[in-house]
Amino acid sequence: ISISVFPPSNACVGRYILNMQITSCGHTYQRCLGDFYVLFNPWCADDPVYMDNQAHREEYVLNEHGILYEGVHKHITSRPWHFGQFEDGILDICLKILDMGASYHHGSDHCWRNDPVHVSMVVNNMISSHTTNSIMKIPENNDYLKGTKPFCWNGSVSILQQWYNGRCRPVRYGYCGSLASVMCTVMRCLGIPSRVVTNFCFPCSIENPLGINEIFDCTGKNLCGKDKLWRYHCWNESWMARRDLNQCCGDWQCLDPTPLETGRGSACSGPTWVRSIREGELDLDYDGHHMFTRVNSNYVGWLSQNNAKKTKFFCDAWPCGQHLITKSVGSEQFEDITGAYKYELGSVKNKEVYYRAYRRIHPGYCNASNCHIERELSSLKNPFLSDSGINMRLKMANCPMYGEDVQLHWLLENLRSENKNLKFNLSAQIITYSGCPMDQFWKDSVNVTLGPREVKKIPLCISYSQYGPYLCDHNIIKVVAVSDPECGEVLMVSRDIVINRPPVIVKLLSQPRLKVPCTAEISFCNPLQEDMKNCVMTLEGCGLFKEPLTIDLGTLASNQQARTIVEFTPYRLGSHRLLANFGCHKF
């Protein structure tokens, strides 16, 4: 007997058991023919996740390789990620996630499983909520002692397997990039087109939803306040038609699995229609106002003096969320999708949207005119450096790697026809990707005299011996030059600097073929003028390794190159990629 099964487009996703009832000679009995899985189908025009572009389906559903973008908006770094949605057992784990998360929004009834909106809400909540069964935990106060460092993961497979095999207890630890990537794996595995998005300059403000404040002391040290300006933040976008919003065609929906502080406490957000964020239609769906403020806030810097008085800096204010990127379709390059979230800054349309959103976020302005709102915003804006007759900026003279000194050029220009005599305090401080200030490891002061219309370039150098002992996983240093308040004018210029990690070089010595042994050479050179201890290499590959392979390299002396030959046998067809992650007491 040949049996074909055609589930309807509104069937619930999950595992089904196929039974056959046979009646013969007056006797009836059941026979189990096996089981099968029903998933969302982006190739089916009647499915709410239908995507009509084949290249997009291959990228956002079938591609097991991804790229995470990190760093700062002036220095974007990237690293590969193994989604692994087709690895053995991952589909069963994804369905287990739906089972565990069913009580979050819908109880034990499974009828919601045919709606990608409700499925995405359950998955979003399960990634890193405060429940005992969430997939990953975020470390508190950067304490990794009881788990794996968040930046050591190469892919989603080992995270999901560890959660499943550990009786669904949270895996320690993750950060926004790994949370968004794990969610992308689960969504693609269920048949929902998804991608990871990175936003640079991401504000987390509790008191003022459309403003972010950073506070500095007179030395330039970034003080730990209530507000945090994340240097970057990753979330997930999934493609689906919002039947709850009367949409007939699919579009990108924003889902953020990282719990962030909101006015109602810590919560994940989404799904939020990306187009509603751009149009300022904040009451359409879940957390629209929350996502709008994250990409449209204004930045304000403050100087805190000994008498607790705060002075607004004469520095340029920029709205956050000006650089949103994701991996391009069929390419290793990134695609800038900022235009999907907001209109061009300063355009008429951008202002109209902002006024509309402002009225909904601030109830006291619900009936205010555009002119009234504009006057209010103008009074809050910072003066520019040029208003005080000075232009300043910090320009990188090199692209520093671990072990190298940081070289900067401090450019100053006097815009006036009289002399300027100023005293500046300089400092450098470690900043986490989530905006938490760490150690201030370097301070200096300098007197600057500028003649009429004079331009000066002052070289600055921060040696590895100064920053090396303090650098943490995030590799971000904030350099600040702030004028001494006694001079009368408060001027500041700052620059976030990323220290690049040394490269791990992977070289295939033979072409991978199914079930045929293959070898690769992995090499790494210690760039420091000191020994690296407890060096470990972690290898992972789509269709190459059943589980991550860890190689203990021991101690590497200064400038020593470590080479290791690895043999593996590809166990399934696909686009194979070998990922190598190096770690030691320094990284």
Coordinates of C-alpha atoms in Angstrom, one line a residue:
I1 CA 0.0 0.0 0.0
S2 CA 1.4 3.4 -1.0
I3 CA 0.2 6.2 1.3
S4 CA 0.7 10.0 0.7
V5 CA 0.0 12.5 3.4
F6 CA -1.0 16.1 2.5
P7 CA -1.4 18.1 5.7
P8 CA -3.4 21.3 5.3
S9 CA -1.5 24.7 5.5
N10 CA -3.1 25.4 8.9
A11 CA -2.0 22.1 10.5
C12 CA -0.3 22.4 13.9
V13 CA 3.5 21.8 13.7
G14 CA 4.7 18.8 15.6
R15 CA 5.3 15.1 15.6
Y16 CA 2.5 12.9 14.4
I17 CA 2.0 9.1 14.7
L18 CA 0.4 7.4 11.7
N19 CA -1.9 4.5 12.6
M20 CA -3.7 2.2 10.2
Q21 CA -7.0 0.5 11.2
I22 CA -7.5 -2.8 9.4
T23 CA -10.8 -4.7 9.3
S24 CA -10.7 -8.2 7.9
C25 CA -13.0 -11.2 8.4
G26 CA -15.0 -9.3 11.0
H27 CA -11.9 -8.4 13.1
T28 CA -10.5 -4.9 13.5
Y29 CA -7.0 -4.1 14.7
Q30 CA -4.6 -1.2 14.7
R31 CA -1.1 -1.1 13.2
C32 CA 1.4 1.7 13.7
L33 CA 3.1 2.6 10.4
G34 CA 5.5 5.1 11.9
D35 CA 5.7 8.8 12.7
F36 CA 6.2 12.0 10.7
Y37 CA 6.7 15.7 11.4
V38 CA 4.7 18.6 10.2
L39 CA 6.5 22.0 9.9
F40 CA 5.8 25.4 8.6
N41 CA 6.4 25.6 4.9
P42 CA 7.8 28.8 3.4
W43 CA 7.5 27.1 -0.1
C44 CA 3.7 26.9 0.3
A45 CA 1.7 30.0 -0.8
D46 CA -1.1 29.3 1.7
D47 CA 1.3 29.1 4.6
P48 CA 1.6 32.2 6.8
V49 CA 5.4 32.0 6.6
Y50 CA 5.4 31.8 2.7
M51 CA 8.4 33.5 1.2
D52 CA 8.3 33.9 -2.6
N53 CA 12.1 34.4 -3.2
Q54 CA 14.1 31.2 -3.6
A55 CA 17.4 32.8 -2.8
H56 CA 15.9 34.1 0.5
R57 CA 14.5 30.7 1.4
E58 CA 17.9 29.2 0.9
E59 CA 19.5 31.8 3.1
Y60 CA 16.9 32.2 5.9
V61 CA 15.7 28.6 6.1
L62 CA 18.2 26.2 4.7
N63 CA 21.6 27.8 5.4
E64 CA 23.2 26.4 8.5
H65 CA 26.0 28.9 8.5
G66 CA 25.7 32.4 9.9
I67 CA 27.8 35.4 10.9
L68 CA 27.5 37.4 14.1
Y69 CA 28.4 41.1 13.9
E70 CA 29.9 42.7 17.0
G71 CA 32.2 45.5 18.0
V72 CA 31.3 49.2 17.8
H73 CA 29.7 51.2 15.0
K74 CA 33.1 52.6 13.8
H75 CA 34.8 49.2 14.0
I76 CA 32.5 46.3 13.2
T77 CA 33.9 42.8 13.8
S78 CA 32.4 39.5 12.8
R79 CA 32.7 35.8 13.7
P80 CA 31.1 32.7 12.1
W81 CA 28.2 30.8 13.8
H82 CA 27.0 27.3 13.2
F83 CA 23.2 27.3 13.4
G84 CA 23.0 23.5 12.7
Q85 CA 19.2 23.3 12.4
F86 CA 19.5 20.0 10.4
E87 CA 21.8 18.2 12.8
D88 CA 20.5 14.9 14.3
G89 CA 18.1 15.4 17.2
I90 CA 17.7 19.2 16.9
L91 CA 14.1 18.9 15.6
D92 CA 13.1 16.9 18.6
I93 CA 14.7 19.4 20.9
C94 CA 12.9 22.3 19.2
L95 CA 9.6 20.5 19.6
K96 CA 10.5 19.9 23.3
I97 CA 11.0 23.7 23.6
L98 CA 7.4 24.2 22.4
D99 CA 6.2 21.6 24.9
M100 CA 8.0 23.2 27.8
G101 CA 6.9 26.7 26.8
A102 CA 3.2 25.9 26.1
S103 CA 2.1 27.1 29.6
Y104 CA 3.7 30.5 29.1
H105 CA 0.9 31.9 26.9
H106 CA -1.6 29.2 26.0
G107 CA -1.8 26.4 28.6
S108 CA -1.9 22.7 27.5
D109 CA -4.0 23.2 24.4
H110 CA -1.9 22.7 21.2
C111 CA -4.2 24.6 18.8
W112 CA -1.8 27.6 18.8
R113 CA 0.9 25.6 17.1
N114 CA -0.4 26.4 13.6
D115 CA 0.2 30.2 14.2
P116 CA 3.8 31.3 13.8
V117 CA 3.0 34.4 15.8
H118 CA 2.2 32.4 18.9
V119 CA 5.0 29.9 18.2
S120 CA 7.5 32.7 18.0
M121 CA 6.3 34.2 21.3
V122 CA 6.7 30.8 23.0
V123 CA 10.2 30.3 21.6
N124 CA 11.2 33.9 22.4
N125 CA 10.2 33.5 26.0
M126 CA 11.9 30.1 26.3
I127 CA 15.4 31.3 25.2
S128 CA 16.3 33.2 28.3
S129 CA 13.4 34.1 30.5
H130 CA 13.5 33.8 34.2
T131 CA 11.8 30.4 34.3
T132 CA 13.6 27.4 35.5
N133 CA 13.5 25.7 32.1
S134 CA 14.8 28.5 29.9
I135 CA 17.5 27.5 27.5
M136 CA 20.3 29.9 28.5
K137 CA 21.2 32.2 31.4
I138 CA 22.9 35.5 31.2
P139 CA 25.7 35.9 33.8
E140 CA 25.3 38.5 36.5
N141 CA 28.0 41.0 37.0
N142 CA 30.2 39.3 34.3
D143 CA 30.7 36.3 36.7
Y144 CA 31.4 33.2 34.5
L145 CA 32.9 31.0 37.2
K146 CA 30.0 28.6 37.3
G147 CA 29.7 28.1 33.6
T148 CA 31.1 28.6 30.1
K149 CA 32.1 32.1 29.0
P150 CA 29.4 33.5 26.7
F151 CA 31.9 34.2 23.8
C152 CA 33.3 30.7 23.8
W153 CA 30.3 29.2 21.9
N154 CA 30.7 28.5 18.2
G155 CA 27.2 27.4 17.4
S156 CA 23.7 26.5 18.6
V157 CA 23.9 22.7 18.5
S158 CA 26.0 22.1 21.6
I159 CA 23.9 24.7 23.5
L160 CA 20.6 23.0 22.6
Q161 CA 22.0 19.5 23.3
Q162 CA 23.3 20.5 26.7
W163 CA 19.9 22.0 27.6
Y164 CA 18.1 18.9 26.5
N165 CA 20.5 16.3 28.0
G166 CA 20.6 18.4 31.3
R167 CA 16.9 17.8 32.0
C168 CA 16.0 21.2 30.5
R169 CA 18.0 23.2 32.9
P170 CA 19.4 26.6 31.7
V171 CA 22.8 26.5 30.0
R172 CA 25.4 28.8 31.6
Y173 CA 26.2 31.3 30.0
G174 CA 25.0 33.3 27.0
Y175 CA 24.8 36.9 25.7
C176 CA 22.6 38.6 23.3
G177 CA 24.4 37.2 20.2
S178 CA 24.1 33.6 21.3
L179 CA 20.5 34.0 22.5
A180 CA 19.5 35.5 19.1
S181 CA 21.4 32.8 17.2
V182 CA 19.9 29.9 19.2
M183 CA 16.4 31.4 18.5
C184 CA 17.3 31.6 14.8
T185 CA 18.2 27.9 14.8
V186 CA 14.9 26.9 16.5
M187 CA 12.8 29.0 14.1
R188 CA 14.6 27.8 10.9
C189 CA 14.3 24.2 12.2
L190 CA 10.5 24.7 12.5
G191 CA 10.4 26.2 9.0
I192 CA 10.1 29.9 9.8
P193 CA 12.5 32.1 7.9
S194 CA 14.7 33.9 10.4
R195 CA 17.9 35.9 10.6
V196 CA 20.1 37.6 13.3
V197 CA 20.2 41.4 13.3
T198 CA 22.8 43.6 15.1
N199 CA 22.1 47.2 16.2
F200 CA 25.0 49.4 17.2
C201 CA 24.4 52.1 19.9
F202 CA 21.5 50.4 21.7
P203 CA 20.1 52.3 24.7
C204 CA 18.6 50.8 27.8
S205 CA 16.9 53.7 29.7
I206 CA 14.3 53.1 32.4
E207 CA 13.4 56.7 33.3
N208 CA 13.3 58.5 29.9
P209 CA 12.3 56.1 27.1
L210 CA 13.5 58.4 24.3
G211 CA 16.7 59.6 25.9
I212 CA 19.9 57.9 27.2
N213 CA 22.3 59.5 29.7
E214 CA 25.9 58.7 30.3
I215 CA 27.6 60.3 33.3
F216 CA 31.3 61.1 33.6
D217 CA 33.5 62.5 36.3
C218 CA 36.1 65.2 35.8
T219 CA 38.8 62.7 35.0
G220 CA 36.7 61.2 32.1
K221 CA 35.7 58.1 34.0
N222 CA 32.3 56.6 32.9
L223 CA 30.2 56.3 36.0
C224 CA 27.8 53.4 36.5
G225 CA 24.3 55.0 36.3
K226 CA 20.9 53.7 35.7
D227 CA 21.1 54.1 32.0
K228 CA 23.2 51.8 29.8
L229 CA 24.3 52.4 26.2
W230 CA 25.0 49.0 24.8
R231 CA 27.8 49.1 22.2
Y232 CA 25.8 46.6 20.2
H233 CA 22.8 44.3 20.6
C234 CA 21.6 41.3 18.7
W235 CA 18.0 40.2 18.2
N236 CA 16.1 37.9 15.8
E237 CA 13.9 38.7 12.8
S238 CA 11.4 36.1 11.6
W239 CA 9.2 36.2 8.4
M240 CA 5.5 35.7 8.7
A241 CA 2.1 37.1 7.9
R242 CA 0.4 38.8 10.8
R243 CA -3.1 37.5 10.6
D244 CA -3.8 39.2 13.9
L245 CA -3.0 42.5 12.1
N246 CA -5.0 41.6 9.0
Q247 CA -1.9 41.1 6.9
C248 CA -2.2 38.7 4.0
C249 CA 1.5 38.7 3.0
G250 CA 4.6 37.9 5.1
D251 CA 7.0 40.5 6.4
W252 CA 9.8 40.7 8.9
Q253 CA 8.9 40.6 12.6
C254 CA 11.3 41.7 15.3
L255 CA 11.8 39.3 18.3
D256 CA 14.3 40.0 21.0
P257 CA 15.0 37.0 23.3
T258 CA 17.3 39.0 25.6
P259 CA 15.4 40.0 28.8
L260 CA 15.7 43.8 29.1
E261 CA 14.5 46.3 31.7
T262 CA 11.2 48.0 30.7
G263 CA 8.7 50.1 32.6
R264 CA 7.0 46.9 33.7
G265 CA 10.1 45.0 34.7
S266 CA 12.5 42.7 32.8
A267 CA 10.9 41.1 29.7
C268 CA 11.6 39.8 26.2
S269 CA 9.9 41.6 23.4
G270 CA 8.1 40.8 20.2
P271 CA 6.9 39.8 17.7
T272 CA 6.9 43.4 16.5
W273 CA 6.2 44.2 12.9
V274 CA 9.3 46.0 11.7
R275 CA 7.3 48.3 9.4
S276 CA 5.2 49.5 12.4
I277 CA 8.5 50.6 14.1
R278 CA 9.5 52.6 11.1
E279 CA 6.0 54.2 10.9
G280 CA 5.7 54.9 14.6
E281 CA 2.5 52.8 14.8
L282 CA 3.3 51.7 18.4
D283 CA -0.1 50.4 19.4
L284 CA -0.4 47.8 16.6
D285 CA 1.4 44.9 18.3
Y286 CA 3.5 43.6 21.1
D287 CA 6.1 46.0 22.5
G288 CA 6.1 48.4 19.6
H289 CA 6.9 51.4 21.8
H290 CA 9.8 49.4 23.4
M291 CA 11.5 48.6 20.1
F292 CA 10.9 52.1 18.7
T293 CA 12.7 53.8 21.6
R294 CA 15.6 51.4 21.2
V295 CA 16.4 52.7 17.7
N296 CA 15.3 56.3 18.1
S297 CA 16.7 57.6 21.5
N298 CA 18.9 60.6 21.8
Y299 CA 22.3 60.5 23.6
V300 CA 23.2 63.0 26.3
G301 CA 26.5 63.1 28.2
W302 CA 26.8 64.7 31.7
L303 CA 29.7 65.8 33.8
S304 CA 29.2 65.0 37.5
Q305 CA 31.3 67.3 39.8
N306 CA 32.2 66.9 43.4
N307 CA 29.2 68.9 44.6
A308 CA 26.9 66.5 42.8
K309 CA 26.2 69.2 40.3
K310 CA 25.7 67.8 36.7
T311 CA 26.6 69.8 33.6
K312 CA 25.6 68.9 30.1
F313 CA 28.6 68.2 27.8
F314 CA 29.3 70.3 24.8
C315 CA 29.4 67.2 22.6
D316 CA 27.4 66.1 19.6
A317 CA 24.2 64.2 20.4
W318 CA 23.3 61.4 18.0
P319 CA 20.1 59.3 17.9
C320 CA 20.7 55.6 18.6
G321 CA 20.0 52.8 16.1
Q322 CA 21.7 54.4 13.1
H323 CA 23.4 51.2 12.0
L324 CA 21.4 48.0 11.8
I325 CA 23.0 45.1 9.9
T326 CA 22.5 41.4 9.0
K327 CA 24.2 38.9 6.9
S328 CA 23.6 39.4 3.1
V329 CA 21.8 36.7 1.1
G330 CA 24.3 34.3 -0.4
S331 CA 27.3 36.4 0.7
E332 CA 29.7 36.8 3.6
Q333 CA 29.2 40.5 3.6
F334 CA 26.7 42.4 5.8
E335 CA 23.6 44.2 4.6
D336 CA 22.5 47.5 6.1
I337 CA 18.8 47.3 6.9
T338 CA 18.6 50.6 8.9
G339 CA 16.1 51.9 6.4
A340 CA 13.6 49.1 7.3
Y341 CA 13.5 50.4 10.9
K342 CA 13.5 54.2 10.4
Y343 CA 13.4 56.9 7.7
E344 CA 16.5 58.9 6.9
L345 CA 17.5 61.1 9.9
G346 CA 16.3 64.6 9.6
S347 CA 13.8 63.9 6.8
V348 CA 10.3 65.2 6.9
K349 CA 8.9 61.7 7.2
N350 CA 11.4 60.9 10.0
K351 CA 10.1 63.9 12.0
E352 CA 6.5 63.0 11.4
V353 CA 7.0 59.5 12.7
Y354 CA 8.9 60.8 15.7
Y355 CA 6.1 63.2 16.6
R356 CA 3.5 60.5 16.3
A357 CA 5.5 58.1 18.5
Y358 CA 6.3 60.9 21.0
R359 CA 2.6 61.5 21.6
R360 CA 1.9 57.8 22.3
I361 CA 5.0 57.4 24.6
H362 CA 4.4 60.5 26.6
P363 CA 0.7 60.8 27.6
G364 CA 1.0 64.5 28.5
Y365 CA 1.7 65.3 24.8
C366 CA -1.1 63.3 23.2
N367 CA -2.8 66.5 21.9
A368 CA 0.4 68.6 21.5
S369 CA 1.2 70.2 18.2
N370 CA 4.4 69.3 16.3
C371 CA 5.8 72.8 17.1
H372 CA 5.2 72.2 20.8
I373 CA 7.0 68.9 20.7
E374 CA 9.9 70.4 18.6
R375 CA 10.4 73.2 21.1
E376 CA 10.5 70.6 23.9
L377 CA 13.1 68.5 22.1
S378 CA 15.2 71.6 21.2
S379 CA 15.5 72.6 24.9
L380 CA 16.8 69.1 25.7
K381 CA 19.4 68.9 23.0
N382 CA 23.1 69.3 23.7
P383 CA 25.0 72.3 22.2
F384 CA 27.6 71.2 19.7
L385 CA 31.3 71.5 20.2
S386 CA 31.5 74.1 17.4
D387 CA 29.2 76.4 19.5
S388 CA 32.1 76.8 22.0
G389 CA 34.5 77.5 19.1
I390 CA 36.3 74.1 19.3
N391 CA 36.2 71.1 17.0
M392 CA 37.6 67.8 18.4
R393 CA 37.8 64.2 17.4
L394 CA 39.8 61.1 18.1
K395 CA 41.1 59.2 15.1
M396 CA 42.6 55.8 15.1
A397 CA 46.2 55.6 13.8
N398 CA 46.2 51.8 13.8
C399 CA 43.9 48.8 14.1
P400 CA 45.3 47.3 17.3
M401 CA 45.5 43.6 17.9
Y402 CA 46.1 41.8 21.2
G403 CA 49.6 42.7 22.3
E404 CA 49.9 45.8 20.2
D405 CA 49.8 49.4 21.5
V406 CA 46.8 51.6 20.8
Q407 CA 47.8 54.6 18.6
L408 CA 45.4 57.6 18.3
H409 CA 45.5 61.1 16.9
W410 CA 43.7 63.7 18.9
L411 CA 42.6 66.4 16.4
L412 CA 41.7 69.9 17.7
E413 CA 40.6 72.9 15.8
N414 CA 40.1 76.5 17.0
L415 CA 37.2 78.0 15.1
R416 CA 37.6 81.5 16.6
S417 CA 40.0 84.4 16.0
E418 CA 41.3 84.4 19.6
N419 CA 43.7 82.1 21.5
K420 CA 42.3 79.2 23.4
N421 CA 44.1 77.9 26.5
L422 CA 42.6 74.7 27.8
K423 CA 43.5 71.9 30.3
F424 CA 42.2 68.4 29.5
N425 CA 42.0 65.3 31.5
L426 CA 42.5 62.1 29.5
S427 CA 41.5 58.6 30.5
A428 CA 40.9 55.1 29.2
Q429 CA 38.5 52.6 30.7
I430 CA 37.3 49.1 29.9
I431 CA 33.6 48.9 28.8
T432 CA 31.5 45.8 28.3
Y433 CA 29.4 45.4 25.2
S434 CA 26.4 46.0 27.4
G435 CA 27.7 49.4 28.4
C436 CA 28.8 48.5 31.9
P437 CA 31.9 50.6 32.9
M438 CA 34.8 48.5 34.3
D439 CA 38.3 49.5 35.4
Q440 CA 39.8 52.9 34.5
F441 CA 43.4 51.9 33.9
W442 CA 44.9 55.0 32.4
K443 CA 44.8 58.7 33.3
D444 CA 46.7 61.7 32.1
S445 CA 46.4 65.5 31.8
V446 CA 47.6 68.0 29.2
N447 CA 47.5 71.7 28.6
V448 CA 46.6 72.7 25.1
T449 CA 47.1 76.2 23.6
L450 CA 45.4 76.9 20.2
G451 CA 46.1 80.0 18.3
P452 CA 43.5 81.7 16.1
R453 CA 42.1 79.2 13.6
E454 CA 44.9 76.8 14.5
V455 CA 44.6 73.0 14.0
K456 CA 46.6 70.6 16.1
K457 CA 47.2 66.9 16.0
I458 CA 48.3 65.4 19.3
P459 CA 49.4 61.7 19.2
L460 CA 48.2 59.5 22.1
C461 CA 49.5 56.0 22.9
I462 CA 48.1 53.4 25.3
S463 CA 50.6 50.5 25.6
Y464 CA 49.6 46.9 25.9
S465 CA 51.2 46.7 29.3
Q466 CA 48.7 49.3 30.4
Y467 CA 45.5 47.8 29.0
G468 CA 46.4 44.1 28.8
P469 CA 45.8 43.2 32.5
Y470 CA 42.4 44.7 32.4
L471 CA 41.0 43.7 29.0
C472 CA 38.0 41.3 29.3
D473 CA 36.0 39.2 26.8
H474 CA 34.4 42.2 25.1
N475 CA 37.7 43.8 24.0
I476 CA 36.3 47.4 24.2
I477 CA 38.2 50.4 25.5
K478 CA 36.7 53.8 25.9
V479 CA 39.1 56.7 25.6
V480 CA 37.9 60.1 26.8
A481 CA 39.3 63.7 26.7
V482 CA 37.4 66.1 29.0
S483 CA 38.3 69.7 29.7
D484 CA 38.9 70.7 33.3
P485 CA 35.7 72.4 34.7
E486 CA 37.8 75.2 36.2
C487 CA 38.5 76.4 32.7
G488 CA 34.9 77.5 32.4
E489 CA 34.0 75.5 29.3
V490 CA 33.0 71.9 29.5
L491 CA 34.2 70.0 26.4
M492 CA 34.4 66.3 25.8
V493 CA 35.4 63.9 23.0
S494 CA 35.4 60.1 23.3
R495 CA 36.1 57.1 21.2
D496 CA 35.3 53.4 21.6
I497 CA 38.1 51.1 20.5
V498 CA 38.0 47.4 19.8
I499 CA 41.1 45.3 20.3
N500 CA 41.1 42.6 17.6
R501 CA 41.7 39.0 18.6
P502 CA 44.6 37.1 16.9
P503 CA 43.4 35.0 14.0
V504 CA 43.0 31.2 14.1
I505 CA 43.9 29.9 10.7
V506 CA 42.1 26.8 9.4
K507 CA 43.5 25.0 6.3
L508 CA 41.9 22.0 4.7
L509 CA 44.5 19.5 3.5
S510 CA 42.0 17.5 1.5
Q511 CA 38.6 18.0 0.0
P512 CA 35.7 16.9 2.3
R513 CA 33.8 13.9 0.9
L514 CA 31.0 12.0 2.4
K515 CA 32.2 9.2 4.7
V516 CA 35.8 9.7 3.6
P517 CA 38.4 10.7 6.2
C518 CA 39.6 14.4 5.8
T519 CA 42.3 16.3 7.5
A520 CA 42.7 20.0 8.4
E521 CA 45.6 22.0 9.9
I522 CA 44.7 24.6 12.6
S523 CA 47.3 27.1 13.6
F524 CA 47.5 29.9 16.1
C525 CA 50.4 32.2 17.0
N526 CA 50.9 33.8 20.5
P527 CA 51.3 37.5 19.7
L528 CA 52.1 38.5 23.3
Q529 CA 55.4 39.1 25.0
E530 CA 54.4 36.6 27.7
D531 CA 53.4 33.0 28.0
M532 CA 49.8 32.0 27.4
K533 CA 48.6 29.3 29.9
N534 CA 45.8 26.8 29.7
C535 CA 45.4 27.2 26.0
V536 CA 42.4 25.3 24.5
M537 CA 41.2 25.0 20.9
T538 CA 37.5 24.1 20.3
L539 CA 36.4 22.8 16.9
E540 CA 32.9 22.5 15.5
G541 CA 31.7 21.8 12.0
C542 CA 28.4 21.4 10.3
G543 CA 28.3 17.7 9.2
L544 CA 31.9 17.2 10.3
F545 CA 31.7 16.6 14.0
K546 CA 29.0 14.9 16.0
E547 CA 29.9 17.1 19.0
P548 CA 32.5 19.9 19.6
L549 CA 36.1 18.7 19.7
T550 CA 38.3 20.2 22.4
I551 CA 42.1 20.1 22.1
D552 CA 44.4 21.0 25.0
L553 CA 47.4 23.0 23.8
G554 CA 48.9 23.7 27.3
T555 CA 51.2 26.7 27.5
L556 CA 52.3 28.8 24.5
A557 CA 55.5 30.8 24.8
S558 CA 55.8 34.3 23.4
N559 CA 55.6 34.3 19.6
Q560 CA 55.2 30.5 19.6
Q561 CA 53.0 29.1 16.8
A562 CA 50.8 26.2 17.7
R563 CA 49.8 23.8 14.9
T564 CA 47.6 20.8 15.2
I565 CA 46.4 18.3 12.6
V566 CA 42.8 17.1 13.0
E567 CA 41.2 14.2 11.1
F568 CA 37.4 13.9 10.7
T569 CA 34.9 12.1 8.5
P570 CA 32.0 14.1 7.1
Y571 CA 28.9 12.1 8.0
R572 CA 26.3 13.9 5.9
L573 CA 26.1 16.0 2.8
G574 CA 26.0 19.8 3.0
S575 CA 28.0 23.0 2.8
H576 CA 30.8 22.0 5.3
R577 CA 32.5 24.6 7.3
L578 CA 35.0 24.1 10.1
L579 CA 34.9 26.6 13.0
A580 CA 37.8 27.0 15.4
N581 CA 37.7 29.0 18.7
F582 CA 40.8 29.7 20.7
G583 CA 40.7 30.3 24.4
C584 CA 43.1 30.7 27.3
H585 CA 43.5 32.7 30.5
K586 CA 43.8 35.9 28.4
F587 CA 40.9 35.4 25.9

